[in-house]
C-alpha positions as a Markdown table, in Angstrom:
| # | Residue | x | y | z |
|---|---|---|---|---|
| 1 | Met | 11.7 | -24.9 | -15.4 |
| 2 | Thr | 13.6 | -25.5 | -12.2 |
| 3 | Pro | 13.8 | -22.8 | -9.6 |
| 4 | His | 17.5 | -22.5 | -10.2 |
| 5 | Glu | 16.9 | -21.7 | -13.9 |
| 6 | Asn | 14.6 | -18.9 | -13.0 |
| 7 | Ser | 16.5 | -17.4 | -10.1 |
| 8 | Pro | 18.9 | -14.5 | -9.8 |
| 9 | Ala | 21.6 | -17.1 | -8.9 |
| 10 | Ala | 21.4 | -18.6 | -12.4 |
| 11 | Gly | 23.9 | -17.5 | -15.0 |
| 12 | Thr | 27.4 | -16.2 | -14.6 |
| 13 | Ala | 28.3 | -15.3 | -11.0 |
| 14 | Arg | 29.6 | -11.7 | -10.7 |
| 15 | Ala | 32.1 | -10.5 | -8.1 |
| 16 | Val | 30.4 | -8.4 | -5.4 |
| 17 | Glu | 32.1 | -6.0 | -3.0 |
| 18 | Asp | 30.7 | -4.9 | 0.4 |
| 19 | Asn | 28.0 | -2.5 | -0.5 |
| 20 | Pro | 28.1 | 0.9 | 1.3 |
| 21 | Ala | 24.4 | 1.4 | 0.3 |
| 22 | Arg | 23.4 | -1.1 | 3.0 |
| 23 | Thr | 25.2 | 0.8 | 5.7 |
| 24 | Leu | 23.3 | 3.2 | 7.9 |
| 25 | Asp | 24.6 | 6.7 | 7.6 |
| 26 | Gln | 24.1 | 8.3 | 11.1 |
| 27 | Lys | 25.1 | 11.7 | 9.8 |
| 28 | Asn | 22.6 | 11.8 | 7.0 |
| 29 | Thr | 19.8 | 14.1 | 8.4 |
| 30 | Asn | 19.6 | 16.8 | 5.8 |
| 31 | Glu | 16.3 | 17.6 | 4.1 |
| 32 | Arg | 17.2 | 15.6 | 0.9 |
| 33 | Glu | 17.5 | 12.5 | 3.2 |
| 34 | Val | 19.5 | 10.4 | 0.7 |
| 35 | Asp | 22.5 | 11.1 | -1.6 |
| 36 | Pro | 22.8 | 8.0 | -3.8 |
| 37 | Gln | 26.2 | 9.2 | -5.1 |
| 38 | Glu | 27.6 | 9.5 | -1.6 |
| 39 | Leu | 26.3 | 6.1 | -0.7 |
| 40 | Cys | 27.6 | 4.2 | -3.7 |
| 41 | Ala | 30.4 | 6.4 | -5.2 |
| 42 | Asp | 32.8 | 3.4 | -5.4 |
| 43 | Ser | 30.4 | 1.3 | -7.5 |
| 44 | Ile | 29.3 | 3.7 | -10.3 |
| 45 | Lys | 29.7 | 2.2 | -13.8 |
| 46 | Lys | 30.7 | 4.3 | -16.8 |
| 47 | Glu | 27.6 | 3.3 | -18.8 |
| 48 | Leu | 24.1 | 4.5 | -17.8 |
| 49 | Ile | 21.8 | 2.0 | -16.2 |
| 50 | Asp | 19.0 | 0.6 | -18.3 |
| 51 | Gly | 16.2 | 1.0 | -15.8 |
| 52 | Ala | 13.7 | -1.2 | -17.6 |
| 53 | Arg | 16.2 | -4.1 | -17.9 |
| 54 | Leu | 17.0 | -3.6 | -14.2 |
| 55 | Ala | 13.3 | -3.7 | -13.2 |
| 56 | Asp | 12.7 | -6.8 | -15.3 |
| 57 | Glu | 15.6 | -8.6 | -13.5 |
| 58 | Ile | 14.3 | -7.5 | -10.1 |
| 59 | Ala | 10.7 | -8.7 | -10.8 |
| 60 | Thr | 12.1 | -12.1 | -12.0 |
| 61 | Ala | 14.3 | -12.4 | -8.9 |
| 62 | Ile | 11.3 | -11.7 | -6.6 |
| 63 | Arg | 9.1 | -14.4 | -8.2 |
| 64 | Ser | 11.9 | -16.9 | -8.1 |
| 65 | Phe | 11.9 | -16.8 | -4.3 |
| 66 | Val | 8.2 | -16.2 | -3.5 |
| 67 | Ile | 4.9 | -17.3 | -5.0 |
| 68 | Met | 2.9 | -14.3 | -6.1 |
| 69 | Pro | 0.9 | -13.0 | -9.1 |
| 70 | Gly | 2.9 | -11.0 | -11.7 |
| 71 | Trp | 1.2 | -7.7 | -10.7 |
| 72 | Cys | 2.4 | -8.2 | -7.1 |
| 73 | Ala | 6.0 | -8.7 | -8.2 |
| 74 | Asp | 5.7 | -5.6 | -10.4 |
| 75 | Thr | 4.3 | -3.6 | -7.5 |
| 76 | Val | 7.1 | -4.7 | -5.2 |
| 77 | Thr | 9.7 | -3.9 | -7.9 |
| 78 | Leu | 8.4 | -0.4 | -8.4 |
| 79 | Trp | 8.2 | 0.1 | -4.6 |
| 80 | Ile | 11.9 | -1.0 | -4.3 |
| 81 | Phe | 12.8 | 1.7 | -6.9 |
| 82 | His | 10.8 | 4.1 | -4.8 |
| 83 | Thr | 12.9 | 3.5 | -1.7 |
| 84 | His | 15.9 | 4.8 | -3.6 |
| 85 | Leu | 13.9 | 7.8 | -4.9 |
| 86 | Phe | 11.5 | 8.6 | -2.1 |
| 87 | His | 13.2 | 12.0 | -1.6 |
| 88 | Cys | 11.8 | 13.0 | -5.0 |
| 89 | Ser | 8.2 | 12.5 | -3.8 |
| 90 | Asp | 6.0 | 14.2 | -1.2 |
| 91 | Ile | 4.3 | 10.8 | -0.6 |
| 92 | Ser | 5.7 | 7.4 | 0.3 |
| 93 | Pro | 3.1 | 4.7 | 0.1 |
| 94 | Arg | 3.2 | 2.0 | 2.7 |
| 95 | Leu | 3.6 | -1.4 | 1.2 |
| 96 | Ala | 1.4 | -4.0 | 2.9 |
| 97 | Val | 2.3 | -7.7 | 2.3 |
| 98 | Ile | -0.8 | -9.7 | 3.2 |
| 99 | Ser | -1.3 | -13.4 | 3.6 |
| 100 | Pro | -4.2 | -15.4 | 4.9 |
| 101 | Glu | -2.1 | -17.9 | 6.8 |
| 102 | Pro | 1.5 | -18.3 | 8.1 |
| 103 | Glu | 4.2 | -19.8 | 5.8 |
| 104 | Cys | 3.2 | -17.8 | 2.7 |
| 105 | Gly | 6.6 | -16.2 | 2.2 |
| 106 | Lys | 6.2 | -12.9 | 3.9 |
| 107 | Thr | 9.6 | -13.1 | 5.7 |
| 108 | Thr | 11.3 | -14.4 | 2.6 |
| 109 | Leu | 10.0 | -11.5 | 0.6 |
| 110 | Phe | 11.2 | -9.1 | 3.2 |
| 111 | Asp | 14.6 | -10.9 | 3.0 |
| 112 | Val | 14.7 | -10.1 | -0.7 |
| 113 | Ile | 13.5 | -6.5 | -0.3 |
| 114 | Ala | 16.1 | -6.0 | 2.5 |
| 115 | Arg | 18.9 | -6.8 | 0.0 |
| 116 | Leu | 17.5 | -4.4 | -2.6 |
| 117 | Ala | 15.8 | -1.5 | -0.9 |
| 118 | Leu | 17.8 | 1.6 | 0.2 |
| 119 | Lys | 19.2 | 1.2 | 3.8 |
| 120 | Ala | 16.6 | -1.5 | 4.6 |
| 121 | Val | 16.2 | -2.7 | 8.2 |
| 122 | Gln | 14.0 | -5.6 | 9.1 |
| 123 | Leu | 12.2 | -5.4 | 12.5 |
| 124 | Pro | 9.8 | -7.8 | 14.2 |
| 125 | Asn | 8.8 | -5.0 | 16.6 |
| 126 | Ile | 9.5 | -1.4 | 17.3 |
| 127 | Thr | 8.4 | 1.2 | 19.8 |
| 128 | Thr | 7.0 | 4.6 | 18.9 |
| 129 | Ala | 10.0 | 6.4 | 20.2 |
| 130 | Gly | 12.3 | 4.0 | 18.6 |
| 131 | Phe | 10.6 | 4.5 | 15.2 |
| 132 | Phe | 10.8 | 8.3 | 15.0 |
| 133 | Arg | 14.3 | 8.6 | 16.5 |
| 134 | Phe | 15.7 | 5.9 | 14.2 |
| 135 | Val | 14.0 | 7.4 | 11.1 |
| 136 | Asp | 15.2 | 10.9 | 11.9 |
| 137 | Ala | 18.8 | 9.6 | 12.4 |
| 138 | Asn | 19.0 | 7.2 | 9.4 |
| 139 | Arg | 16.3 | 7.8 | 6.9 |
| 140 | Pro | 16.0 | 4.0 | 6.4 |
| 141 | Thr | 13.6 | 1.7 | 4.6 |
| 142 | Leu | 11.7 | 0.0 | 7.5 |
| 143 | Leu | 10.4 | -3.5 | 7.0 |
| 144 | Leu | 8.0 | -4.3 | 9.9 |
| 145 | Asp | 7.5 | -8.0 | 9.9 |
| 146 | Glu | 4.7 | -9.8 | 11.9 |
| 147 | Ala | 2.9 | -6.5 | 12.3 |
| 148 | Asp | -0.3 | -8.2 | 13.2 |
| 149 | Lys | 1.3 | -9.1 | 16.6 |
| 150 | Phe | 2.2 | -5.6 | 17.7 |
| 151 | Leu | 0.7 | -2.9 | 15.5 |
| 152 | Ser | -3.1 | -3.4 | 15.9 |
| 153 | Asp | -3.2 | -2.3 | 19.5 |
| 154 | Asn | -0.5 | 0.5 | 19.3 |
| 155 | Glu | -2.4 | 3.6 | 18.2 |
| 156 | Glu | 0.5 | 6.0 | 18.8 |
| 157 | Leu | 2.8 | 4.0 | 16.6 |
| 158 | Val | 0.2 | 3.6 | 13.9 |
| 159 | Gly | -0.4 | 7.4 | 14.0 |
| 160 | Ile | 3.3 | 8.0 | 13.4 |
| 161 | Ile | 3.4 | 5.6 | 10.5 |
| 162 | Asn | 0.4 | 7.3 | 9.0 |
| 163 | Ala | 1.9 | 10.7 | 9.4 |
| 164 | Gly | 5.1 | 9.6 | 7.9 |
| 165 | His | 3.2 | 8.8 | 4.7 |
| 166 | Arg | 3.7 | 12.5 | 3.7 |
| 167 | Arg | 6.9 | 14.5 | 3.7 |
| 168 | Gly | 7.4 | 17.4 | 6.0 |
| 169 | Gly | 6.0 | 16.3 | 9.3 |
| 170 | Ser | 7.9 | 16.0 | 12.6 |
| 171 | Ile | 7.1 | 15.1 | 16.2 |
| 172 | Leu | 8.2 | 17.3 | 19.1 |
| 173 | Arg | 9.9 | 15.9 | 22.1 |
| 174 | Val | 12.2 | 17.3 | 24.8 |
| 175 | Asp | 15.7 | 16.0 | 25.4 |
| 176 | Gln | 17.4 | 15.3 | 28.7 |
| 177 | Glu | 18.0 | 19.0 | 29.2 |
| 178 | Phe | 14.3 | 19.7 | 28.6 |
| 179 | Lys | 15.0 | 21.4 | 25.3 |
| 180 | Pro | 12.5 | 20.9 | 22.5 |
| 181 | Gln | 13.7 | 18.7 | 19.6 |
| 182 | His | 11.9 | 17.9 | 16.3 |
| 183 | Phe | 12.2 | 14.4 | 14.9 |
| 184 | Lys | 11.3 | 13.8 | 11.2 |
| 185 | Tyr | 9.5 | 10.6 | 10.4 |
| 186 | Tyr | 9.2 | 10.5 | 6.6 |
| 187 | Cys | 10.5 | 7.3 | 5.2 |
| 188 | Ala | 9.6 | 4.2 | 3.2 |
| 189 | Val | 7.8 | 1.5 | 5.2 |
| 190 | Ala | 6.7 | -2.0 | 4.4 |
| 191 | Ile | 4.4 | -4.0 | 6.7 |
| 192 | Ala | 3.9 | -7.7 | 6.6 |
| 193 | Cys | 0.9 | -9.3 | 8.4 |
| 194 | Ile | -1.6 | -12.1 | 8.4 |
| 195 | Gly | -5.0 | -10.7 | 7.4 |
| 196 | Glu | -5.8 | -7.1 | 6.5 |
| 197 | Leu | -4.5 | -4.2 | 8.4 |
| 198 | Lys | -7.0 | -3.2 | 11.1 |
| 199 | Asp | -6.5 | 0.6 | 11.0 |
| 200 | Arg | -8.6 | 2.2 | 8.3 |
| 201 | Ala | -6.4 | 5.3 | 8.0 |
| 202 | Leu | -3.3 | 3.1 | 7.5 |
| 203 | Arg | -5.1 | 1.1 | 4.9 |
| 204 | Thr | -5.8 | 4.2 | 2.9 |
| 205 | Arg | -2.1 | 5.0 | 2.9 |
| 206 | Thr | -1.1 | 1.5 | 1.7 |
| 207 | Ile | -0.6 | -0.4 | -1.5 |
| 208 | Ser | -1.4 | -4.0 | -0.6 |
| 209 | Ile | -0.3 | -7.2 | -2.3 |
| 210 | Asp | -1.3 | -10.8 | -1.7 |
| 211 | Leu | 0.9 | -13.8 | -1.0 |
| 212 | Lys | -0.2 | -17.5 | -1.2 |
| 213 | Arg | 1.3 | -20.5 | 0.4 |
| 214 | Lys | 3.3 | -22.6 | -2.1 |
| 215 | Ala | 1.4 | -25.5 | -3.5 |
| 216 | Pro | 3.0 | -28.9 | -3.6 |
| 217 | Asp | 3.6 | -28.7 | -7.4 |
| 218 | Glu | 5.1 | -25.2 | -7.3 |
| 219 | Val | 8.8 | -24.6 | -6.9 |
| 220 | Thr | 10.8 | -21.6 | -5.7 |
| 221 | Phe | 14.5 | -21.0 | -5.2 |
| 222 | Pro | 15.5 | -21.3 | -1.5 |
| 223 | Phe | 16.7 | -17.9 | -0.3 |
| 224 | Arg | 20.1 | -17.9 | 1.3 |
| 225 | Ser | 21.9 | -14.6 | 2.0 |
| 226 | Tyr | 25.3 | -16.2 | 1.1 |
| 227 | Asn | 24.4 | -17.6 | -2.3 |
| 228 | Thr | 22.7 | -14.6 | -4.0 |
| 229 | Pro | 25.5 | -12.2 | -4.8 |
| 230 | Glu | 23.5 | -11.0 | -7.8 |
| 231 | Leu | 21.1 | -9.2 | -5.5 |
| 232 | Asp | 24.0 | -7.0 | -4.3 |
| 233 | Val | 24.9 | -6.2 | -7.9 |
| 234 | Leu | 21.2 | -5.2 | -8.5 |
| 235 | Leu | 21.3 | -3.0 | -5.4 |
| 236 | Lys | 24.4 | -1.2 | -6.7 |
| 237 | Glu | 22.7 | -0.6 | -10.0 |
| 238 | Leu | 19.5 | 0.6 | -8.3 |
| 239 | Val | 21.6 | 3.2 | -6.4 |
| 240 | Gln | 23.3 | 4.3 | -9.6 |
| 241 | Phe | 20.0 | 4.5 | -11.4 |
| 242 | Ala | 18.6 | 6.7 | -8.7 |
| 243 | Asn | 21.7 | 9.0 | -8.8 |
| 244 | Glu | 21.3 | 9.3 | -12.6 |
| 245 | Asn | 17.5 | 9.9 | -12.7 |
| 246 | Ala | 16.5 | 11.7 | -9.5 |
| 247 | Ser | 16.4 | 15.1 | -11.2 |
| 248 | Arg | 14.2 | 13.7 | -14.0 |
| 249 | Leu | 11.7 | 12.4 | -11.5 |
| 250 | Met | 11.4 | 15.7 | -9.6 |
| 251 | Gly | 8.1 | 17.3 | -10.3 |
| 252 | His | 6.9 | 14.6 | -12.7 |
| 253 | Glu | 3.1 | 14.4 | -12.7 |
| 254 | Pro | 1.9 | 11.0 | -14.1 |
| 255 | Asp | -1.6 | 10.3 | -15.4 |
| 256 | Thr | -3.5 | 8.9 | -12.5 |
| 257 | Ser | -6.9 | 9.0 | -14.1 |
| 258 | Gly | -9.3 | 6.4 | -12.8 |
| 259 | Leu | -7.9 | 6.5 | -9.2 |
| 260 | Gly | -9.5 | 8.0 | -6.2 |
| 261 | Asn | -7.7 | 10.8 | -4.4 |
| 262 | Arg | -5.9 | 8.6 | -1.8 |
| 263 | Ala | -5.1 | 5.9 | -4.3 |
| 264 | Ala | -3.7 | 8.5 | -6.7 |
| 265 | Asp | -1.5 | 9.8 | -3.9 |
| 266 | Asn | -0.2 | 6.2 | -3.3 |
| 267 | Trp | 0.4 | 5.3 | -6.9 |
| 268 | Arg | 1.8 | 8.6 | -8.1 |
| 269 | Pro | 5.4 | 7.9 | -7.0 |
| 270 | Leu | 5.3 | 4.4 | -8.6 |
| 271 | Tyr | 3.6 | 5.6 | -11.8 |
| 272 | Ser | 6.3 | 8.3 | -12.1 |
| 273 | Ile | 9.1 | 5.7 | -11.8 |
| 274 | Ala | 7.3 | 3.3 | -14.3 |
| 275 | Asp | 6.9 | 6.2 | -16.8 |
| 276 | Leu | 10.6 | 6.8 | -16.5 |
| 277 | Leu | 11.4 | 3.2 | -17.3 |
| 278 | Asn | 9.5 | 2.6 | -20.5 |
| 279 | Asp | 6.0 | 2.2 | -22.0 |
| 280 | Asp | 5.8 | -1.4 | -21.0 |
| 281 | Trp | 6.4 | -0.7 | -17.3 |
| 282 | Ala | 4.0 | 2.3 | -17.5 |
| 283 | Ser | 1.3 | -0.1 | -18.6 |
| 284 | Arg | 2.3 | -2.7 | -16.0 |
| 285 | Ala | 2.1 | -0.1 | -13.2 |
| 286 | Arg | -1.5 | 0.8 | -14.3 |
| 287 | Leu | -2.4 | -2.9 | -14.5 |
| 288 | Ala | -1.0 | -3.4 | -11.0 |
| 289 | Ala | -3.1 | -0.5 | -9.7 |
| 290 | Ala | -6.2 | -2.0 | -11.3 |
| 291 | Ser | -5.4 | -5.4 | -9.9 |
| 292 | Ser | -4.7 | -4.0 | -6.4 |
| 293 | Ser | -8.0 | -2.1 | -6.5 |
| 294 | Arg | -9.9 | -5.3 | -7.2 |
| 295 | Arg | -8.3 | -7.2 | -4.3 |
| 296 | Trp | -9.3 | -4.6 | -1.8 |
| 297 | Ser | -11.8 | -1.7 | -1.8 |
| 298 | Glu | -11.4 | 0.6 | 1.1 |
| 299 | Ser | -14.8 | 1.3 | 2.7 |
| 300 | Thr | -16.4 | 2.5 | 5.9 |
| 301 | Ile | -19.6 | 1.0 | 7.2 |
| 302 | Gly | -21.3 | 4.0 | 5.7 |
| 303 | Ser | -19.9 | 3.4 | 2.2 |
| 304 | Glu | -20.7 | -0.3 | 2.5 |
| 305 | Leu | -24.2 | 0.7 | 3.3 |
| 306 | Leu | -24.5 | 3.0 | 0.3 |
| 307 | Asp | -23.2 | 0.2 | -2.0 |
| 308 | Asp | -25.7 | -2.3 | -0.6 |
| 309 | Ile | -28.6 | 0.3 | -0.9 |
| 310 | Glu | -27.7 | 0.7 | -4.5 |
| 311 | Gln | -28.0 | -3.1 | -5.0 |
| 312 | Val | -31.4 | -3.1 | -3.2 |
| 313 | Leu | -32.6 | -0.2 | -5.5 |
| 314 | Leu | -31.5 | -2.0 | -8.6 |
| 315 | Lys | -34.1 | -4.7 | -7.8 |
| 316 | His | -36.7 | -2.3 | -6.6 |
| 317 | Val | -39.5 | -1.1 | -9.0 |
| 318 | Gly | -40.4 | 2.6 | -8.8 |
| 319 | Glu | -38.8 | 5.9 | -7.9 |
| 320 | Lys | -39.7 | 5.7 | -4.2 |
| 321 | Val | -38.8 | 3.1 | -1.6 |
| 322 | Thr | -40.2 | 2.9 | 1.9 |
| 323 | Thr | -37.9 | 2.7 | 4.9 |
| 324 | Lys | -39.4 | -0.7 | 5.7 |
| 325 | Glu | -38.7 | -2.0 | 2.2 |
| 326 | Leu | -35.1 | -0.7 | 2.3 |
| 327 | Val | -34.5 | -2.2 | 5.7 |
| 328 | Trp | -35.9 | -5.6 | 4.7 |
| 329 | Gly | -33.8 | -5.6 | 1.5 |
| 330 | Leu | -30.6 | -4.9 | 3.5 |
| 331 | Val | -31.3 | -7.5 | 6.2 |
| 332 | Ala | -32.0 | -10.1 | 3.6 |
| 333 | Met | -28.5 | -9.8 | 2.0 |
| 334 | Glu | -26.3 | -12.7 | 2.7 |
| 335 | Asp | -22.9 | -12.3 | 4.3 |
| 336 | Arg | -23.5 | -8.6 | 5.1 |
| 337 | Pro | -23.4 | -6.9 | 8.5 |
| 338 | Trp | -27.0 | -5.7 | 8.5 |
| 339 | Lys | -28.4 | -8.8 | 10.2 |
| 340 | Asn | -26.7 | -8.1 | 13.5 |
| 341 | Ile | -25.6 | -4.4 | 13.3 |
| 342 | Gly | -27.9 | -3.3 | 16.1 |
| 343 | Arg | -27.5 | -3.3 | 19.9 |
| 344 | Asn | -26.8 | -6.8 | 21.2 |
| 345 | Gly | -26.6 | -8.2 | 17.7 |
| 346 | Ala | -30.1 | -7.0 | 16.6 |
| 347 | Pro | -30.8 | -6.6 | 12.9 |
| 348 | Met | -30.9 | -3.2 | 11.2 |
| 349 | Asp | -34.0 | -1.1 | 11.9 |
| 350 | Ser | -35.2 | 2.3 | 10.7 |
| 351 | Ile | -33.5 | 4.2 | 13.5 |
| 352 | Lys | -30.1 | 2.5 | 12.8 |
| 353 | Leu | -30.5 | 3.2 | 9.1 |
| 354 | Ala | -31.3 | 6.8 | 9.7 |
| 355 | Ser | -28.2 | 7.3 | 11.9 |
| 356 | Leu | -25.9 | 5.8 | 9.3 |
| 357 | Leu | -27.3 | 7.8 | 6.5 |
| 358 | Arg | -27.4 | 11.1 | 8.4 |
| 359 | Pro | -23.7 | 12.0 | 7.9 |
| 360 | Tyr | -24.2 | 11.8 | 4.1 |
| 361 | Gly | -27.1 | 14.3 | 4.3 |
| 362 | Ile | -29.7 | 11.6 | 3.5 |
| 363 | His | -32.9 | 11.8 | 5.5 |
| 364 | Ser | -36.2 | 9.9 | 5.3 |
| 365 | Arg | -39.4 | 11.8 | 4.6 |
| 366 | Asn | -43.1 | 11.3 | 4.0 |
| 367 | Ile | -43.6 | 9.7 | 0.6 |
| 368 | Lys | -46.9 | 9.1 | -1.0 |
| 369 | Ile | -47.4 | 5.6 | -2.4 |
| 370 | Gly | -51.0 | 4.9 | -3.4 |
| 371 | Asn | -53.3 | 5.9 | -0.6 |
| 372 | Ser | -50.6 | 5.6 | 2.1 |
| 373 | Val | -47.9 | 8.1 | 3.2 |
| 374 | Pro | -45.1 | 6.1 | 4.8 |
| 375 | Lys | -41.6 | 7.2 | 5.7 |
| 376 | Gly | -39.1 | 6.5 | 2.9 |
| 377 | Tyr | -36.7 | 7.8 | 0.3 |
| 378 | His | -36.6 | 8.8 | -3.4 |
| 379 | Arg | -33.9 | 7.1 | -5.6 |
| 380 | Gly | -32.4 | 10.5 | -6.2 |
| 381 | Asp | -31.7 | 11.0 | -2.5 |
| 382 | Phe | -28.7 | 8.6 | -2.8 |
| 383 | Asp | -27.2 | 9.9 | -6.1 |
| 384 | Asp | -24.8 | 12.5 | -4.6 |
| 385 | Ala | -23.5 | 10.2 | -1.8 |
| 386 | Leu | -23.0 | 7.3 | -4.2 |
| 387 | Lys | -21.2 | 9.6 | -6.6 |
| 388 | Arg | -18.8 | 10.8 | -3.9 |
| 389 | Tyr | -18.4 | 7.7 | -1.6 |
| 390 | Gly | -19.6 | 4.6 | -3.5 |
| 391 | Ser | -17.1 | 1.9 | -4.5 |
| 392 | Lys | -17.3 | 2.8 | -8.2 |
| 393 | Thr | -15.8 | 6.2 | -7.4 |
| 394 | Arg | -13.4 | 5.1 | -4.7 |
| 395 | Tyr | -11.2 | 3.0 | -6.9 |
| 396 | Leu | -10.8 | 2.0 | -10.5 |
| 397 | Ala | -14.0 | 0.6 | -12.0 |
| 398 | Thr | -12.3 | -0.9 | -15.0 |
| 399 | Asn | -12.1 | -4.7 | -15.2 |
| 400 | Val | -8.6 | -5.7 | -16.3 |
| 401 | Glu | -7.7 | -9.3 | -16.9 |
| 402 | Asn | -4.3 | -9.9 | -15.3 |
| 403 | Glu | -2.2 | -12.6 | -17.0 |
| 404 | Asp | 0.6 | -14.0 | -14.8 |
């Protein structure tokens, strides 16, 4: 199949008018943020929009322009729906578009999203003040491209993006007359970067997808803003769908079983939309969440240590393990940080191990092994921490085969 046969430009061309949904409404600062009917009143069709059909078309369009697994296209599709319905949710998950190298299609994907998301604005850089003032005035969808170049060393901006993950917050500043003014910062945000996001708190508020550079034998449709009018039609249908279904989405509580607390927060808005579409999209959303959890497992150095201790104990015989044996087992692990985690790159020792385990309430003690009484641990000492912080409880543990 040629890229033209699989692209949104294929088929009968449809007339497209200038779309008011892509215009920033400077006056729209009310609590509900967005009124789809007000944005697209001139394009409402008489018949109701088939959301599942619309989602299928959007997912197909995305994959015609950018190489990505099917679950990634489904995730982006549901997130685009969310930008039109984010006022129905208390959480707006950040979408992270990750690639290992340049030229993997991040900017192209943002070009497509910008044509479909509600009041989308692409930005290669933004200041903290620019962020919260612009969001408060416009309630846009922000697409932050090349974030690896400006976001990692801007803690204040990262903090605002993190805070804007949840509805209701605001930042206080004074105007030119020294009068206090609140700026709201809740909006949908997508971030494109090379390599994983550096800030752990931001990662926990993010749904991440992977892009790959196009192989020589793979084909995509070249994106040109002037030859894809079908995307404008899809945008109008998205706005109408949101207008028709916002009330149905309010207060919907989808089944998020199998997800950790933060992951459930992130996926709940997308699950709700998928449940509203049909059973097929409800299943695809859960498959996407499972696939996303396999690509990245959020962890601190402490939770990584707990996971690796569990691996050491699986190979260990007996209910007790000495501190020395545990340290040796950790340092012997390949491609793990324990070989040089100490001062000046020294390997793990008993003091470092104790300091990392202390926040979890795990402490070494005298254990009797034969005729000796060394310092060490019982297997059960780690059970509670592993149950609460281990990788099996942070994200889905189910292995789901994803067919592209």
